[in-house]
mmCIF file of C-alpha atoms in Angstrom:
data_model
loop_
_atom_site.group_PDB
_atom_site.id
_atom_site.type_symbol
_atom_site.label_atom_id
_atom_site.label_comp_id
_atom_site.label_asym_id
_atom_site.label_seq_id
_atom_site.Cartn_x
_atom_site.Cartn_y
_atom_site.Cartn_z
ATOM 1 C CA MET A 146 79.108 -134.702 105.147
ATOM 2 C CA LEU A 147 80.602 -136.086 108.351
ATOM 3 C CA GLU A 148 83.559 -137.429 106.362
ATOM 4 C CA SER A 149 84.519 -133.787 105.707
ATOM 5 C CA VAL A 150 84.859 -132.935 109.425
ATOM 6 C CA THR A 151 88.521 -132.191 110.188
ATOM 7 C CA LEU A 152 90.654 -132.324 113.309
ATOM 8 C CA ASP A 153 91.433 -128.654 112.780
ATOM 9 C CA GLN A 154 87.724 -127.780 112.990
ATOM 10 C CA MET A 155 87.361 -129.761 116.210
ATOM 11 C CA ARG A 156 90.425 -128.082 117.753
ATOM 12 C CA VAL A 157 88.975 -124.664 116.890
ATOM 13 C CA PHE A 158 85.590 -125.653 118.358
ATOM 14 C CA VAL A 159 87.166 -126.842 121.622
ATOM 15 C CA ALA A 160 89.432 -123.778 121.869
ATOM 16 C CA ILE A 161 86.500 -121.356 121.537
ATOM 17 C CA ALA A 162 84.391 -123.307 124.026
ATOM 18 C CA GLU A 163 87.179 -123.428 126.615
ATOM 19 C CA GLU A 164 88.369 -119.837 126.134
ATOM 20 C CA GLY A 165 84.865 -118.354 126.050
ATOM 21 C CA SER A 166 85.277 -116.188 122.957
ATOM 22 C CA PHE A 167 86.174 -116.384 119.276
ATOM 23 C CA ARG A 168 89.006 -113.884 119.783
ATOM 24 C CA LYS A 169 90.677 -115.843 122.586
ATOM 25 C CA GLY A 170 90.068 -119.114 120.797
ATOM 26 C CA ALA A 171 91.742 -117.738 117.677
ATOM 27 C CA ALA A 172 94.756 -116.616 119.735
ATOM 28 C CA ARG A 173 95.037 -120.072 121.308
ATOM 29 C CA VAL A 174 95.170 -121.876 117.952
ATOM 30 C CA ARG A 175 97.206 -119.041 116.402
ATOM 31 C CA ARG A 176 94.724 -118.310 113.655
ATOM 32 C CA ALA A 177 92.948 -115.181 112.443
ATOM 33 C CA GLN A 178 89.549 -114.648 114.058
ATOM 34 C CA SER A 179 87.869 -114.699 110.638
ATOM 35 C CA ALA A 180 89.438 -118.090 109.874
ATOM 36 C CA VAL A 181 88.238 -119.457 113.202
ATOM 37 C CA SER A 182 84.701 -118.208 112.623
ATOM 38 C CA HIS A 183 84.719 -119.772 109.159
ATOM 39 C CA ALA A 184 85.950 -123.122 110.535
ATOM 40 C CA VAL A 185 83.150 -123.257 113.135
ATOM 41 C CA ALA A 186 80.519 -122.265 110.575
ATOM 42 C CA ASN A 187 81.679 -125.084 108.293
ATOM 43 C CA LEU A 188 81.683 -127.545 111.205
ATOM 44 C CA GLU A 189 78.118 -126.566 112.115
ATOM 45 C CA LEU A 190 77.065 -127.017 108.476
ATOM 46 C CA GLN A 191 78.660 -130.449 108.250
ATOM 47 C CA LEU A 192 77.200 -131.609 111.567
ATOM 48 C CA GLY A 193 73.786 -130.104 110.857
ATOM 49 C CA VAL A 194 73.538 -128.393 114.274
ATOM 50 C CA ARG A 195 74.365 -125.030 115.804
ATOM 51 C CA LEU A 196 77.200 -125.291 118.280
ATOM 52 C CA PHE A 197 77.149 -121.722 119.597
ATOM 53 C CA ASP A 198 74.452 -119.160 120.285
ATOM 54 C CA ARG A 199 75.941 -115.943 118.901
ATOM 55 C CA SER A 200 73.115 -113.631 119.967
ATOM 56 C CA THR A 201 74.951 -112.570 123.145
ATOM 57 C CA HIS A 202 78.190 -110.664 123.641
ATOM 58 C CA ARG A 203 80.061 -113.910 124.157
ATOM 59 C CA PRO A 204 79.370 -117.157 122.292
ATOM 60 C CA VAL A 205 77.351 -119.587 124.422
ATOM 61 C CA LEU A 206 77.293 -123.314 123.782
ATOM 62 C CA THR A 207 73.945 -124.658 122.663
ATOM 63 C CA THR A 208 72.563 -127.907 124.081
ATOM 64 C CA ALA A 209 74.021 -129.740 121.081
ATOM 65 C CA GLY A 210 77.301 -127.855 121.473
ATOM 66 C CA ARG A 211 77.684 -128.920 125.097
ATOM 67 C CA ALA A 212 77.009 -132.566 124.203
ATOM 68 C CA LEU A 213 79.364 -132.603 121.203
ATOM 69 C CA LEU A 214 82.136 -130.771 123.057
ATOM 70 C CA GLU A 215 82.930 -133.869 125.122
ATOM 71 C CA ASP A 216 82.946 -136.004 121.965
ATOM 72 C CA ALA A 217 85.351 -133.585 120.268
ATOM 73 C CA ARG A 218 87.641 -133.582 123.298
ATOM 74 C CA GLY A 219 87.651 -137.382 123.298
ATOM 75 C CA VAL A 220 88.560 -137.587 119.617
ATOM 76 C CA LEU A 221 91.360 -135.034 119.976
ATOM 77 C CA LEU A 222 92.759 -136.806 123.035
ATOM 78 C CA LYS A 223 92.924 -140.124 121.188
ATOM 79 C CA VAL A 224 94.665 -138.465 118.236
ATOM 80 C CA ASP A 225 97.185 -136.770 120.542
ATOM 81 C CA VAL A 226 97.906 -140.078 122.271
ATOM 82 C CA LEU A 227 98.420 -141.735 118.885
ATOM 83 C CA ARG A 228 100.881 -139.037 117.832
ATOM 84 C CA ALA A 229 102.736 -139.209 121.146
ATOM 85 C CA ARG A 230 103.170 -142.962 120.858
ATOM 86 C CA ALA A 231 104.403 -142.618 117.291
ATOM 87 C CA ARG A 232 106.964 -139.998 118.343
ATOM 88 C CA GLY A 233 108.104 -142.279 121.130
ATOM 89 C CA PHE A 234 109.414 -144.870 118.668
ATOM 90 C CA GLU A 235 112.029 -142.448 117.393
ATOM 91 C CA GLN A 236 112.664 -140.420 120.521
ATOM 92 C CA GLY A 237 116.137 -140.588 122.004
ATOM 93 C CA LEU A 238 117.603 -139.363 125.263
ATOM 94 C CA GLU A 239 116.166 -136.072 126.500
ATOM 95 C CA THR A 240 118.376 -133.017 126.939
ATOM 96 C CA GLU A 241 116.252 -131.909 129.928
ATOM 97 C CA LEU A 242 113.813 -133.577 132.289
ATOM 98 C CA SER A 243 111.580 -131.568 134.609
ATOM 99 C CA MET A 244 109.421 -132.820 137.452
ATOM 100 C CA VAL A 245 106.964 -131.167 139.859
ATOM 101 C CA VAL A 246 106.320 -132.924 143.175
ATOM 102 C CA ASP A 247 103.541 -132.321 145.670
ATOM 103 C CA THR A 248 104.899 -130.733 148.814
ATOM 104 C CA LEU A 249 103.417 -133.552 150.920
ATOM 105 C CA PHE A 250 105.368 -136.319 149.172
ATOM 106 C CA PRO A 251 108.475 -137.745 150.942
ATOM 107 C CA LEU A 252 111.332 -135.810 149.331
ATOM 108 C CA PRO A 253 114.039 -138.342 150.326
ATOM 109 C CA VAL A 254 112.399 -140.781 147.896
ATOM 110 C CA VAL A 255 112.705 -138.238 145.069
ATOM 111 C CA ALA A 256 116.254 -137.277 146.048
ATOM 112 C CA ALA A 257 117.460 -140.881 145.941
ATOM 113 C CA ALA A 258 115.864 -141.423 142.521
ATOM 114 C CA PHE A 259 117.415 -138.224 141.145
ATOM 115 C CA LYS A 260 120.847 -139.233 142.431
ATOM 116 C CA THR A 261 120.697 -142.572 140.618
ATOM 117 C CA LEU A 262 119.277 -140.968 137.470
ATOM 118 C CA ARG A 263 122.031 -138.350 137.441
ATOM 119 C CA GLU A 264 124.677 -141.063 137.653
ATOM 120 C CA ALA A 265 123.082 -142.947 134.749
ATOM 121 C CA TYR A 266 122.520 -139.911 132.482
ATOM 122 C CA PRO A 267 124.920 -137.116 133.453
ATOM 123 C CA THR A 268 124.163 -135.098 130.284
ATOM 124 C CA VAL A 269 120.458 -134.707 131.076
ATOM 125 C CA ARG A 270 119.616 -131.413 132.806
ATOM 126 C CA LEU A 271 117.278 -132.118 135.707
ATOM 127 C CA ARG A 272 114.741 -129.688 137.112
ATOM 128 C CA LEU A 273 112.703 -130.261 140.269
ATOM 129 C CA SER A 274 109.958 -128.061 141.684
ATOM 130 C CA VAL A 275 107.958 -128.683 144.865
ATOM 131 C CA GLU A 276 104.453 -127.211 144.805
ATOM 132 C CA PRO A 277 101.274 -127.678 146.875
ATOM 133 C CA LEU A 278 97.790 -128.850 145.885
ATOM 134 C CA GLY A 279 97.037 -128.000 142.248
ATOM 135 C CA GLY A 280 100.658 -127.181 141.419
ATOM 136 C CA PRO A 281 101.698 -130.592 140.011
ATOM 137 C CA PRO A 282 98.590 -131.186 137.834
ATOM 138 C CA ALA A 283 98.659 -127.566 136.628
ATOM 139 C CA ALA A 284 102.312 -127.983 135.638
ATOM 140 C CA LEU A 285 101.354 -131.004 133.542
ATOM 141 C CA ARG A 286 98.406 -129.144 132.071
ATOM 142 C CA ASP A 287 100.634 -126.213 131.095
ATOM 143 C CA ARG A 288 103.457 -128.524 129.896
ATOM 144 C CA ARG A 289 105.912 -127.118 132.451
ATOM 145 C CA CYS A 290 107.043 -130.616 133.377
ATOM 146 C CA THR A 291 107.203 -134.146 132.004
ATOM 147 C CA LEU A 292 106.447 -136.015 135.233
ATOM 148 C CA ALA A 293 104.618 -134.998 138.374
ATOM 149 C CA VAL A 294 103.786 -136.503 141.740
ATOM 150 C CA MET A 295 100.241 -135.746 142.886
ATOM 151 C CA ALA A 296 98.718 -136.320 146.314
ATOM 152 C CA GLY A 297 95.135 -137.437 146.883
ATOM 153 C CA GLU A 298 92.146 -137.742 144.584
ATOM 154 C CA ASP A 299 91.146 -134.116 144.115
ATOM 155 C CA PHE A 300 92.692 -133.304 140.737
ATOM 156 C CA ILE A 301 91.770 -136.190 138.423
ATOM 157 C CA ASP A 302 92.037 -135.227 134.739
ATOM 158 C CA PRO A 303 91.250 -137.523 131.762
ATOM 159 C CA ARG A 304 94.319 -136.146 129.962
ATOM 160 C CA ILE A 305 96.622 -137.295 132.764
ATOM 161 C CA GLU A 306 97.726 -140.866 133.444
ATOM 162 C CA ARG A 307 98.251 -141.698 137.126
ATOM 163 C CA GLU A 308 100.050 -144.591 138.786
ATOM 164 C CA ARG A 309 99.965 -145.096 142.542
ATOM 165 C CA LEU A 310 103.363 -144.889 144.228
ATOM 166 C CA LEU A 311 102.846 -145.062 147.986
ATOM 167 C CA SER A 312 100.733 -143.957 150.929
ATOM 168 C CA PHE A 313 101.743 -141.492 153.625
ATOM 169 C CA ALA A 314 100.136 -140.153 156.787
ATOM 170 C CA LEU A 315 99.009 -136.588 157.408
ATOM 171 C CA VAL A 316 98.952 -135.750 161.125
ATOM 172 C CA ALA A 317 97.036 -132.965 162.849
ATOM 173 C CA VAL A 318 99.553 -131.381 165.245
ATOM 174 C CA ALA A 319 100.191 -128.372 167.435
ATOM 175 C CA ALA A 320 103.204 -127.106 169.323
ATOM 176 C CA ALA A 321 103.608 -128.439 172.876
ATOM 177 C CA SER A 322 102.799 -124.958 174.231
ATOM 178 C CA HIS A 323 99.551 -124.631 172.253
ATOM 179 C CA PRO A 324 96.197 -124.894 174.119
ATOM 180 C CA LEU A 325 95.090 -127.786 171.895
ATOM 181 C CA ALA A 326 98.247 -129.736 172.773
ATOM 182 C CA ARG A 327 97.491 -129.357 176.464
ATOM 183 C CA SER A 328 94.015 -130.796 175.842
ATOM 184 C CA ALA A 329 95.516 -133.703 173.902
ATOM 185 C CA ALA A 330 98.024 -134.374 176.682
ATOM 186 C CA ARG A 331 95.139 -135.096 179.045
ATOM 187 C CA GLY A 332 94.213 -138.029 176.814
ATOM 188 C CA ALA A 333 90.966 -136.522 175.575
ATOM 189 C CA SER A 334 89.955 -136.429 171.933
ATOM 190 C CA VAL A 335 90.015 -132.930 170.495
ATOM 191 C CA THR A 336 86.549 -131.974 169.290
ATOM 192 C CA ALA A 337 85.686 -130.164 166.069
ATOM 193 C CA SER A 338 84.481 -127.159 168.080
ATOM 194 C CA GLU A 339 87.822 -126.953 169.926
ATOM 195 C CA LEU A 340 89.691 -127.031 166.611
ATOM 196 C CA ALA A 341 87.397 -124.336 165.226
ATOM 197 C CA GLU A 342 88.210 -122.016 168.133
ATOM 198 C CA GLN A 343 91.901 -121.944 167.211
ATOM 199 C CA VAL A 344 93.813 -120.626 164.182
ATOM 200 C CA GLN A 345 94.454 -123.311 161.562
ATOM 201 C CA VAL A 346 97.570 -122.908 159.397
ATOM 202 C CA VAL A 347 96.608 -123.861 155.839
ATOM 203 C CA LEU A 348 98.541 -124.271 152.598
ATOM 204 C CA GLU A 349 97.260 -122.043 149.800
ATOM 205 C CA ASP A 350 96.846 -123.370 146.273
ATOM 206 C CA PRO A 351 98.971 -121.334 143.814
ATOM 207 C CA THR A 352 96.691 -122.406 140.933
ATOM 208 C CA ASP A 353 93.029 -121.992 139.999
ATOM 209 C CA LEU A 354 92.331 -125.741 140.117
ATOM 210 C CA SER A 355 90.844 -125.657 143.633
ATOM 211 C CA GLU A 356 89.107 -122.295 143.321
ATOM 212 C CA GLY A 357 86.189 -122.140 145.746
ATOM 213 C CA ARG A 358 87.268 -125.294 147.605
ATOM 214 C CA ASP A 359 89.191 -125.990 150.797
ATOM 215 C CA PHE A 360 90.741 -129.315 151.791
ATOM 216 C CA GLY A 361 90.840 -130.391 155.428
ATOM 217 C CA VAL A 362 89.940 -126.933 156.765
ATOM 218 C CA LEU A 363 87.961 -127.168 160.020
ATOM 219 C CA SER A 364 88.481 -123.719 161.514
ATOM 220 C CA PRO A 365 86.966 -120.432 160.287
ATOM 221 C CA GLN A 366 90.169 -118.797 161.562
ATOM 222 C CA THR A 367 92.869 -119.574 159.016
ATOM 223 C CA LEU A 368 96.401 -118.391 158.394
ATOM 224 C CA ARG A 369 97.212 -119.188 154.776
ATOM 225 C CA VAL A 370 100.774 -119.777 153.630
ATOM 226 C CA GLY A 371 102.464 -120.599 150.349
ATOM 227 C CA THR A 372 105.000 -123.243 151.411
ATOM 228 C CA GLN A 373 105.147 -126.306 153.621
ATOM 229 C CA ASP A 374 108.247 -124.929 155.374
ATOM 230 C CA ALA A 375 106.340 -121.784 156.391
ATOM 231 C CA LYS A 376 103.431 -123.875 157.634
ATOM 232 C CA ARG A 377 105.719 -126.101 159.701
ATOM 233 C CA ALA A 378 107.571 -123.110 161.190
ATOM 234 C CA LEU A 379 104.346 -121.350 162.214
ATOM 235 C CA ILE A 380 102.931 -124.483 163.821
ATOM 236 C CA LEU A 381 106.190 -125.107 165.697
ATOM 237 C CA ALA A 382 106.083 -121.506 166.948
ATOM 238 C CA GLY A 383 102.613 -122.056 168.388
ATOM 239 C CA VAL A 384 100.863 -119.631 166.052
ATOM 240 C CA GLY A 385 98.251 -122.223 165.146
ATOM 241 C CA TRP A 386 97.594 -125.879 164.484
ATOM 242 C CA GLY A 387 97.554 -127.794 161.203
ATOM 243 C CA ARG A 388 98.205 -131.020 159.360
ATOM 244 C CA LEU A 389 101.705 -132.031 158.299
ATOM 245 C CA PRO A 390 103.087 -135.193 156.667
ATOM 246 C CA ARG A 391 104.427 -137.502 159.355
ATOM 247 C CA TRP A 392 107.661 -138.181 157.449
ATOM 248 C CA SER A 393 108.605 -134.493 157.737
ATOM 249 C CA ILE A 394 108.073 -134.138 161.505
ATOM 250 C CA GLU A 395 109.230 -137.447 163.002
ATOM 251 C CA ALA A 396 112.053 -135.733 164.939
ATOM 252 C CA GLU A 397 109.733 -133.073 166.384
ATOM 253 C CA LEU A 398 107.152 -135.688 167.379
ATOM 254 C CA ASP A 399 109.812 -137.837 169.076
ATOM 255 C CA ALA A 400 111.194 -134.805 170.933
ATOM 256 C CA GLY A 401 107.732 -133.673 172.023
ATOM 257 C CA ALA A 402 108.030 -130.319 170.267
ATOM 258 C CA LEU A 403 104.917 -131.214 168.273
ATOM 259 C CA VAL A 404 101.931 -133.070 169.740
ATOM 260 C CA PRO A 405 99.425 -135.103 167.683
ATOM 261 C CA LEU A 406 95.823 -133.967 168.055
ATOM 262 C CA PRO A 407 93.561 -137.035 168.299
ATOM 263 C CA THR A 408 90.260 -136.136 166.668
ATOM 264 C CA ALA A 409 87.411 -138.132 165.171
ATOM 265 C CA ASN A 410 87.605 -136.000 162.047
ATOM 266 C CA TRP A 411 90.797 -137.729 160.868
ATOM 267 C CA GLY A 412 90.903 -141.064 162.641
ATOM 268 C CA PRO A 413 93.019 -142.357 165.546
ATOM 269 C CA GLY A 414 95.803 -140.017 166.596
ATOM 270 C CA GLY A 415 94.581 -137.321 164.221
ATOM 271 C CA GLU A 416 96.099 -139.188 161.254
ATOM 272 C CA LYS A 417 94.716 -139.659 157.769
ATOM 273 C CA VAL A 418 96.424 -141.791 155.122
ATOM 274 C CA THR A 419 96.738 -140.290 151.641
ATOM 275 C CA ASP A 420 97.862 -141.922 148.393
ATOM 276 C CA ALA A 421 100.494 -140.363 146.123
ATOM 277 C CA TYR A 422 100.564 -140.882 142.365
ATOM 278 C CA LEU A 423 103.140 -140.524 139.636
ATOM 279 C CA ALA A 424 101.506 -138.688 136.734
ATOM 280 C CA TRP A 425 102.206 -137.722 133.130
ATOM 281 C CA ARG A 426 100.273 -136.451 130.120
ATOM 282 C CA LEU A 427 98.664 -139.069 127.882
ATOM 283 C CA ASP A 428 99.545 -137.042 124.798
ATOM 284 C CA GLN A 429 103.228 -136.684 125.670
ATOM 285 C CA SER A 430 105.595 -139.605 125.144
ATOM 286 C CA LEU A 431 108.123 -140.362 127.872
ATOM 287 C CA GLY A 432 111.776 -140.407 126.817
ATOM 288 C CA ILE A 433 114.555 -142.672 128.052
ATOM 289 C CA ALA A 434 115.401 -140.632 131.155
ATOM 290 C CA ALA A 435 111.736 -140.122 132.105
ATOM 291 C CA LEU A 436 111.033 -143.846 131.828
ATOM 292 C CA HIS A 437 114.106 -144.601 133.965
ATOM 293 C CA LEU A 438 112.990 -142.072 136.594
ATOM 294 C CA ARG A 439 109.530 -143.650 136.627
ATOM 295 C CA ASP A 440 111.092 -147.071 137.248
ATOM 296 C CA LEU A 441 113.298 -145.676 140.024
ATOM 297 C CA LEU A 442 110.327 -144.108 141.804
ATOM 298 C CA ARG A 443 108.342 -147.326 141.413
ATOM 299 C CA SER A 444 111.179 -149.310 142.936
ATOM 300 C CA ALA A 445 111.736 -146.870 145.807
ATOM 301 C CA SER A 446 108.026 -146.840 146.627
ATOM 302 C CA ALA A 447 107.536 -150.615 146.505
ATOM 303 C CA PRO A 448 106.709 -152.292 149.852
ATOM 304 C CA ARG A 449 109.746 -153.782 151.542
#
């Protein structure tokens, strides 16, 4: 009977499991709810196990359902990759190429690559968005972009291929007038309790990928912002302290407007090195312009 199992049945099974209901699963695969219910019933018959407990208001995965869900996802991913590679043989130059870049990544690197790409393919419409935290992986997940640049290791997804580009430093800083900067000026390490006594300016994730989690937050007093520019402006104004990428504040550090906060929490000088990755969906083939942009970013990020 296993030979009768279809990809369509597995897609329906995964959709219902991920959406949490037969109705939402049917909407996701654009099928009637009755057809979806029939497909799952047939799949259960062919597999010889119950995948969902239907005794509650919402369908709940059985023990077998939870185990087989990962297998179904793996099969569908391999099929999608196969299709993407096949499409890639006949794919020509894209009409549009979109990219979402983590707000921490050095934008001059992206700008230089886009300039060269534009000169090579002037007919390709380019779109660039800069988003924090879960923004780049969510854009790939939702197919809002072809390429993304992700920072750190917090959003690994088996459907997304990642390739390391470069490392950059995040620096804990405060304005020269801030109480923490005065402590740092005396040459003393800033303790975790001192950091916790002051407002920390923190970037807020616009997605649900980091729901319930904070990254690098040491103070219970936080001021949450939506953009890196807002965070930088508030820290410069002395409203609070926070971490910023060194590449974006070199001038302010040299002028003394911002002062590094040496703390054991992030290593010498309050710095922590983070890796950045170029990322794309495994089930989406890269066209001519996307491949060229990938090569340009590789080249720009290579050690000199």
